[in-house]
Amino acid sequence: MTGEQGDAPNTVRRGMFGVHGSGDTSGYGRLVHRAQPTRTARPYGGYFDDILDRMLAALTFAGIRRSEAIERVVVFRDELTVHVHRDHLRDVARILRNDPALRFELCLGVSGVHYPQDSELHAVYPFLSITHSRRLRLEVSAPDTDPHLPSLYDLYPTNDWHERETYDFFGIVFDGHPSLTRITMPDDWHGHPQRKDYPFGGIPVEYDGAQIPPPDERRAYS
């Protein structure tokens, strides 16, 4: 694969946490971290161009302009990431699933990422096409003041618990999910522990006197 060129130069950081000239003999001082480019220009390389061509053709057929649905494309370390506008996440996911030339049968879940410096929450979806032996990643952002994304539950039912986990830990609300409740933290827990603005330690936890109902009475699902 090729295509790691972008419209902005890569940021290079040397050493662990930027440390340099410290006489450190652990090896950390020789680490080189190259940041992901902000976007990638064509040609993307390999089968990546074929995926984007087919995706854009299907969007055009559906009456959706590229600029409305796709924010940017990034190829980094031989992996393709398509950044999609949240209003068209379901349109793109449906095309990936249904188009015979794409046939991404599997969405392997969703993970959250918090960028407090940009006041944004991101959801990352890895896809796999068994038919064509191809991989693709979608990434969608939402402001942390309006953390709503459409659920993909009805398109990819295995996203059920993944969306609940991402809601639990990051506070992303997946509109349309049939039962968006916490999955790891207690139901009455305050905050979302994997956000960068979550307090680091010092969270009071009170278990004394807690009563746990029988499993068939803990929650009701509609």
PDB file of N, CA and C in Angstrom, residues 14-83:
ATOM      1  N   ARG A  14      10.112  12.735  19.105  1.00  0.00           N
ATOM      2  CA  ARG A  14      11.182  11.807  19.450  1.00  0.00           C
ATOM      3  C   ARG A  14      11.261  11.645  20.967  1.00  0.00           C
ATOM      4  N   GLY A  15      11.417  10.401  21.397  1.00  0.00           N
ATOM      5  CA  GLY A  15      11.530  10.132  22.818  1.00  0.00           C
ATOM      6  C   GLY A  15      10.169   9.950  23.467  1.00  0.00           C
ATOM      7  N   MET A  16      10.169   9.295  24.603  1.00  0.00           N
ATOM      8  CA  MET A  16       8.937   9.087  25.340  1.00  0.00           C
ATOM      9  C   MET A  16       8.492  10.408  25.962  1.00  0.00           C
ATOM     10  N   PHE A  17       7.291  10.833  25.630  1.00  0.00           N
ATOM     11  CA  PHE A  17       6.724  12.090  26.119  1.00  0.00           C
ATOM     12  C   PHE A  17       7.608  13.289  25.772  1.00  0.00           C
ATOM     13  N   GLY A  18       8.314  13.175  24.672  1.00  0.00           N
ATOM     14  CA  GLY A  18       9.122  14.302  24.216  1.00  0.00           C
ATOM     15  C   GLY A  18      10.463  14.455  24.898  1.00  0.00           C
ATOM     16  N   VAL A  19      10.855  13.493  25.729  1.00  0.00           N
ATOM     17  CA  VAL A  19      12.120  13.603  26.451  1.00  0.00           C
ATOM     18  C   VAL A  19      13.290  13.474  25.469  1.00  0.00           C
ATOM     19  N   HIS A  20      14.293  14.324  25.617  1.00  0.00           N
ATOM     20  CA  HIS A  20      15.491  14.208  24.788  1.00  0.00           C
ATOM     21  C   HIS A  20      16.678  14.783  25.555  1.00  0.00           C
ATOM     22  N   GLY A  21      17.879  14.282  25.232  1.00  0.00           N
ATOM     23  CA  GLY A  21      19.099  14.779  25.855  1.00  0.00           C
ATOM     24  C   GLY A  21      19.193  14.498  27.338  1.00  0.00           C
ATOM     25  N   SER A  22      18.524  13.427  27.805  1.00  0.00           N
ATOM     26  CA  SER A  22      18.503  13.157  29.235  1.00  0.00           C
ATOM     27  C   SER A  22      19.533  12.118  29.667  1.00  0.00           C
ATOM     28  N   GLY A  23      20.222  11.507  28.708  1.00  0.00           N
ATOM     29  CA  GLY A  23      21.140  10.445  29.051  1.00  0.00           C
ATOM     30  C   GLY A  23      20.438   9.153  29.404  1.00  0.00           C
ATOM     31  N   ASP A  24      19.174   9.064  29.075  1.00  0.00           N
ATOM     32  CA  ASP A  24      18.382   7.869  29.372  1.00  0.00           C
ATOM     33  C   ASP A  24      18.934   6.686  28.592  1.00  0.00           C
ATOM     34  N   THR A  25      19.223   5.592  29.300  1.00  0.00           N
ATOM     35  CA  THR A  25      19.764   4.398  28.641  1.00  0.00           C
ATOM     36  C   THR A  25      18.708   3.310  28.469  1.00  0.00           C
ATOM     37  N   SER A  26      17.441   3.613  28.745  1.00  0.00           N
ATOM     38  CA  SER A  26      16.392   2.599  28.652  1.00  0.00           C
ATOM     39  C   SER A  26      15.939   2.367  27.214  1.00  0.00           C
ATOM     40  N   GLY A  27      16.336   3.243  26.316  1.00  0.00           N
ATOM     41  CA  GLY A  27      15.902   3.110  24.936  1.00  0.00           C
ATOM     42  C   GLY A  27      14.775   4.033  24.560  1.00  0.00           C
ATOM     43  N   TYR A  28      14.104   4.601  25.552  1.00  0.00           N
ATOM     44  CA  TYR A  28      12.983   5.488  25.243  1.00  0.00           C
ATOM     45  C   TYR A  28      13.411   6.721  24.462  1.00  0.00           C
ATOM     46  N   GLY A  29      14.638   7.183  24.728  1.00  0.00           N
ATOM     47  CA  GLY A  29      15.099   8.382  24.053  1.00  0.00           C
ATOM     48  C   GLY A  29      15.242   8.215  22.555  1.00  0.00           C
ATOM     49  N   ARG A  30      15.285   6.969  22.083  1.00  0.00           N
ATOM     50  CA  ARG A  30      15.429   6.744  20.643  1.00  0.00           C
ATOM     51  C   ARG A  30      14.108   6.418  19.963  1.00  0.00           C
ATOM     52  N   LEU A  31      13.025   6.455  20.706  1.00  0.00           N
ATOM     53  CA  LEU A  31      11.722   6.221  20.091  1.00  0.00           C
ATOM     54  C   LEU A  31      11.352   7.384  19.185  1.00  0.00           C
ATOM     55  N   VAL A  32      10.781   7.066  18.045  1.00  0.00           N
ATOM     56  CA  VAL A  32      10.323   8.094  17.108  1.00  0.00           C
ATOM     57  C   VAL A  32       8.848   7.845  16.834  1.00  0.00           C
ATOM     58  N   HIS A  33       8.024   8.827  17.127  1.00  0.00           N
ATOM     59  CA  HIS A  33       6.581   8.725  16.903  1.00  0.00           C
ATOM     60  C   HIS A  33       6.189   9.658  15.776  1.00  0.00           C
ATOM     61  N   ARG A  34       5.595   9.099  14.724  1.00  0.00           N
ATOM     62  CA  ARG A  34       5.146   9.915  13.592  1.00  0.00           C
ATOM     63  C   ARG A  34       3.626   9.987  13.637  1.00  0.00           C
ATOM     64  N   ALA A  35       3.094  11.181  13.785  1.00  0.00           N
ATOM     65  CA  ALA A  35       1.647  11.363  13.930  1.00  0.00           C
ATOM     66  C   ALA A  35       0.920  11.046  12.632  1.00  0.00           C
ATOM     67  N   GLN A  36      -0.321  10.642  12.769  1.00  0.00           N
ATOM     68  CA  GLN A  36      -1.158  10.309  11.614  1.00  0.00           C
ATOM     69  C   GLN A  36      -1.438  11.559  10.792  1.00  0.00           C
ATOM     70  N   PRO A  37      -1.366  11.475   9.453  1.00  0.00           N
ATOM     71  CA  PRO A  37      -1.686  12.638   8.625  1.00  0.00           C
ATOM     72  C   PRO A  37      -3.152  13.022   8.763  1.00  0.00           C
ATOM     73  N   THR A  38      -3.452  14.284   8.489  1.00  0.00           N
ATOM     74  CA  THR A  38      -4.835  14.757   8.616  1.00  0.00           C
ATOM     75  C   THR A  38      -5.715  14.282   7.472  1.00  0.00           C
ATOM     76  N   ARG A  39      -5.131  14.061   6.316  1.00  0.00           N
ATOM     77  CA  ARG A  39      -5.869  13.525   5.174  1.00  0.00           C
ATOM     78  C   ARG A  39      -4.867  12.997   4.158  1.00  0.00           C
ATOM     79  N   THR A  40      -5.361  12.185   3.232  1.00  0.00           N
ATOM     80  CA  THR A  40      -4.493  11.572   2.225  1.00  0.00           C
ATOM     81  C   THR A  40      -5.052  11.845   0.842  1.00  0.00           C
ATOM     82  N   ALA A  41      -4.153  12.135  -0.097  1.00  0.00           N
ATOM     83  CA  ALA A  41      -4.556  12.381  -1.481  1.00  0.00           C
ATOM     84  C   ALA A  41      -4.449  11.098  -2.291  1.00  0.00           C
ATOM     85  N   ARG A  42      -5.217  11.005  -3.351  1.00  0.00           N
ATOM     86  CA  ARG A  42      -5.115   9.866  -4.259  1.00  0.00           C
ATOM     87  C   ARG A  42      -3.770   9.905  -4.989  1.00  0.00           C
ATOM     88  N   PRO A  43      -3.323   8.706  -5.416  1.00  0.00           N
ATOM     89  CA  PRO A  43      -3.900   7.368  -5.241  1.00  0.00           C
ATOM     90  C   PRO A  43      -3.653   6.834  -3.839  1.00  0.00           C
ATOM     91  N   TYR A  44      -4.643   6.137  -3.292  1.00  0.00           N
ATOM     92  CA  TYR A  44      -4.526   5.594  -1.948  1.00  0.00           C
ATOM     93  C   TYR A  44      -3.699   4.311  -1.923  1.00  0.00           C
ATOM     94  N   GLY A  45      -3.726   3.579  -3.029  1.00  0.00           N
ATOM     95  CA  GLY A  45      -2.952   2.350  -3.119  1.00  0.00           C
ATOM     96  C   GLY A  45      -3.782   1.110  -2.894  1.00  0.00           C
ATOM     97  N   GLY A  46      -3.347   0.002  -3.502  1.00  0.00           N
ATOM     98  CA  GLY A  46      -4.025  -1.286  -3.317  1.00  0.00           C
ATOM     99  C   GLY A  46      -5.487  -1.233  -3.711  1.00  0.00           C
ATOM    100  N   TYR A  47      -6.320  -1.875  -2.888  1.00  0.00           N
ATOM    101  CA  TYR A  47      -7.754  -1.905  -3.165  1.00  0.00           C
ATOM    102  C   TYR A  47      -8.490  -0.693  -2.597  1.00  0.00           C
ATOM    103  N   PHE A  48      -7.766   0.217  -1.938  1.00  0.00           N
ATOM    104  CA  PHE A  48      -8.426   1.343  -1.296  1.00  0.00           C
ATOM    105  C   PHE A  48      -9.141   2.240  -2.306  1.00  0.00           C
ATOM    106  N   ASP A  49      -8.499   2.454  -3.465  1.00  0.00           N
ATOM    107  CA  ASP A  49      -9.139   3.294  -4.484  1.00  0.00           C
ATOM    108  C   ASP A  49     -10.420   2.656  -4.995  1.00  0.00           C
ATOM    109  N   ASP A  50     -10.424   1.335  -5.160  1.00  0.00           N
ATOM    110  CA  ASP A  50     -11.628   0.643  -5.617  1.00  0.00           C
ATOM    111  C   ASP A  50     -12.772   0.823  -4.626  1.00  0.00           C
ATOM    112  N   ILE A  51     -12.469   0.726  -3.324  1.00  0.00           N
ATOM    113  CA  ILE A  51     -13.507   0.899  -2.308  1.00  0.00           C
ATOM    114  C   ILE A  51     -14.108   2.298  -2.380  1.00  0.00           C
ATOM    115  N   LEU A  52     -13.237   3.309  -2.447  1.00  0.00           N
ATOM    116  CA  LEU A  52     -13.750   4.681  -2.481  1.00  0.00           C
ATOM    117  C   LEU A  52     -14.526   4.966  -3.754  1.00  0.00           C
ATOM    118  N   ASP A  53     -14.059   4.457  -4.901  1.00  0.00           N
ATOM    119  CA  ASP A  53     -14.776   4.672  -6.154  1.00  0.00           C
ATOM    120  C   ASP A  53     -16.185   4.080  -6.082  1.00  0.00           C
ATOM    121  N   ARG A  54     -16.290   2.871  -5.580  1.00  0.00           N
ATOM    122  CA  ARG A  54     -17.593   2.215  -5.488  1.00  0.00           C
ATOM    123  C   ARG A  54     -18.490   2.915  -4.464  1.00  0.00           C
ATOM    124  N   MET A  55     -17.907   3.324  -3.351  1.00  0.00           N
ATOM    125  CA  MET A  55     -18.682   4.016  -2.332  1.00  0.00           C
ATOM    126  C   MET A  55     -19.233   5.339  -2.863  1.00  0.00           C
ATOM    127  N   LEU A  56     -18.396   6.097  -3.560  1.00  0.00           N
ATOM    128  CA  LEU A  56     -18.835   7.378  -4.103  1.00  0.00           C
ATOM    129  C   LEU A  56     -19.901   7.187  -5.175  1.00  0.00           C
ATOM    130  N   ALA A  57     -19.753   6.152  -6.001  1.00  0.00           N
ATOM    131  CA  ALA A  57     -20.764   5.876  -7.023  1.00  0.00           C
ATOM    132  C   ALA A  57     -22.112   5.550  -6.386  1.00  0.00           C
ATOM    133  N   ALA A  58     -22.094   4.763  -5.323  1.00  0.00           N
ATOM    134  CA  ALA A  58     -23.336   4.396  -4.643  1.00  0.00           C
ATOM    135  C   ALA A  58     -23.956   5.607  -3.953  1.00  0.00           C
ATOM    136  N   LEU A  59     -23.133   6.479  -3.373  1.00  0.00           N
ATOM    137  CA  LEU A  59     -23.662   7.695  -2.758  1.00  0.00           C
ATOM    138  C   LEU A  59     -24.303   8.599  -3.794  1.00  0.00           C
ATOM    139  N   THR A  60     -23.644   8.750  -4.944  1.00  0.00           N
ATOM    140  CA  THR A  60     -24.203   9.572  -6.017  1.00  0.00           C
ATOM    141  C   THR A  60     -25.524   9.002  -6.505  1.00  0.00           C
ATOM    142  N   PHE A  61     -25.595   7.697  -6.650  1.00  0.00           N
ATOM    143  CA  PHE A  61     -26.839   7.046  -7.073  1.00  0.00           C
ATOM    144  C   PHE A  61     -27.968   7.296  -6.069  1.00  0.00           C
ATOM    145  N   ALA A  62     -27.595   7.402  -4.789  1.00  0.00           N
ATOM    146  CA  ALA A  62     -28.595   7.665  -3.745  1.00  0.00           C
ATOM    147  C   ALA A  62     -28.904   9.146  -3.601  1.00  0.00           C
ATOM    148  N   GLY A  63     -28.288   9.979  -4.434  1.00  0.00           N
ATOM    149  CA  GLY A  63     -28.554  11.408  -4.390  1.00  0.00           C
ATOM    150  C   GLY A  63     -27.809  12.141  -3.291  1.00  0.00           C
ATOM    151  N   ILE A  64     -26.691  11.570  -2.827  1.00  0.00           N
ATOM    152  CA  ILE A  64     -25.909  12.172  -1.746  1.00  0.00           C
ATOM    153  C   ILE A  64     -24.558  12.602  -2.311  1.00  0.00           C
ATOM    154  N   ARG A  65     -24.220  13.866  -2.143  1.00  0.00           N
ATOM    155  CA  ARG A  65     -22.933  14.356  -2.627  1.00  0.00           C
ATOM    156  C   ARG A  65     -21.804  13.928  -1.692  1.00  0.00           C
ATOM    157  N   ARG A  66     -20.633  13.732  -2.273  1.00  0.00           N
ATOM    158  CA  ARG A  66     -19.473  13.312  -1.474  1.00  0.00           C
ATOM    159  C   ARG A  66     -19.210  14.287  -0.337  1.00  0.00           C
ATOM    160  N   SER A  67     -19.266  15.590  -0.634  1.00  0.00           N
ATOM    161  CA  SER A  67     -18.957  16.590   0.381  1.00  0.00           C
ATOM    162  C   SER A  67     -19.933  16.549   1.544  1.00  0.00           C
ATOM    163  N   GLU A  68     -21.129  16.025   1.332  1.00  0.00           N
ATOM    164  CA  GLU A  68     -22.119  15.930   2.396  1.00  0.00           C
ATOM    165  C   GLU A  68     -21.848  14.740   3.307  1.00  0.00           C
ATOM    166  N   ALA A  69     -21.309  13.674   2.754  1.00  0.00           N
ATOM    167  CA  ALA A  69     -21.176  12.425   3.503  1.00  0.00           C
ATOM    168  C   ALA A  69     -19.762  12.165   3.996  1.00  0.00           C
ATOM    169  N   ILE A  70     -18.755  12.422   3.175  1.00  0.00           N
ATOM    170  CA  ILE A  70     -17.374  12.075   3.510  1.00  0.00           C
ATOM    171  C   ILE A  70     -16.586  13.339   3.798  1.00  0.00           C
ATOM    172  N   GLU A  71     -16.032  13.411   4.999  1.00  0.00           N
ATOM    173  CA  GLU A  71     -15.268  14.590   5.400  1.00  0.00           C
ATOM    174  C   GLU A  71     -13.828  14.526   4.909  1.00  0.00           C
ATOM    175  N   ARG A  72     -13.203  13.358   5.029  1.00  0.00           N
ATOM    176  CA  ARG A  72     -11.831  13.196   4.549  1.00  0.00           C
ATOM    177  C   ARG A  72     -11.475  11.713   4.571  1.00  0.00           C
ATOM    178  N   VAL A  73     -10.383  11.391   3.898  1.00  0.00           N
ATOM    179  CA  VAL A  73      -9.879  10.017   3.830  1.00  0.00           C
ATOM    180  C   VAL A  73      -8.439  10.027   4.301  1.00  0.00           C
ATOM    181  N   VAL A  74      -8.083   9.049   5.140  1.00  0.00           N
ATOM    182  CA  VAL A  74      -6.719   8.952   5.658  1.00  0.00           C
ATOM    183  C   VAL A  74      -6.216   7.530   5.435  1.00  0.00           C
ATOM    184  N   VAL A  75      -5.031   7.407   4.859  1.00  0.00           N
ATOM    185  CA  VAL A  75      -4.334   6.128   4.758  1.00  0.00           C
ATOM    186  C   VAL A  75      -3.065   6.250   5.590  1.00  0.00           C
ATOM    187  N   PHE A  76      -2.951   5.377   6.582  1.00  0.00           N
ATOM    188  CA  PHE A  76      -1.811   5.437   7.493  1.00  0.00           C
ATOM    189  C   PHE A  76      -1.462   4.025   7.918  1.00  0.00           C
ATOM    190  N   ARG A  77      -0.206   3.662   7.766  1.00  0.00           N
ATOM    191  CA  ARG A  77       0.278   2.327   8.103  1.00  0.00           C
ATOM    192  C   ARG A  77      -0.555   1.246   7.412  1.00  0.00           C
ATOM    193  N   ASP A  78      -0.812   1.462   6.135  1.00  0.00           N
ATOM    194  CA  ASP A  78      -1.528   0.508   5.284  1.00  0.00           C
ATOM    195  C   ASP A  78      -2.945   0.236   5.779  1.00  0.00           C
ATOM    196  N   GLU A  79      -3.556   1.210   6.425  1.00  0.00           N
ATOM    197  CA  GLU A  79      -4.938   1.086   6.864  1.00  0.00           C
ATOM    198  C   GLU A  79      -5.743   2.266   6.347  1.00  0.00           C
ATOM    199  N   LEU A  80      -6.960   1.979   5.895  1.00  0.00           N
ATOM    200  CA  LEU A  80      -7.832   2.990   5.299  1.00  0.00           C
ATOM    201  C   LEU A  80      -8.886   3.426   6.315  1.00  0.00           C
ATOM    202  N   THR A  81      -8.955   4.736   6.566  1.00  0.00           N
ATOM    203  CA  THR A  81      -9.976   5.302   7.439  1.00  0.00           C
ATOM    204  C   THR A  81     -10.747   6.364   6.669  1.00  0.00           C
ATOM    205  N   VAL A  82     -12.073   6.211   6.642  1.00  0.00           N
ATOM    206  CA  VAL A  82     -12.946   7.180   5.988  1.00  0.00           C
ATOM    207  C   VAL A  82     -13.707   7.923   7.079  1.00  0.00           C
ATOM    208  N   HIS A  83     -13.493   9.222   7.156  1.00  0.00           N
ATOM    209  CA  HIS A  83     -14.189  10.053   8.134  1.00  0.00           C
ATOM    210  C   HIS A  83     -15.525  10.490   7.530  1.00  0.00           C
TER     211      HIS A  83
END
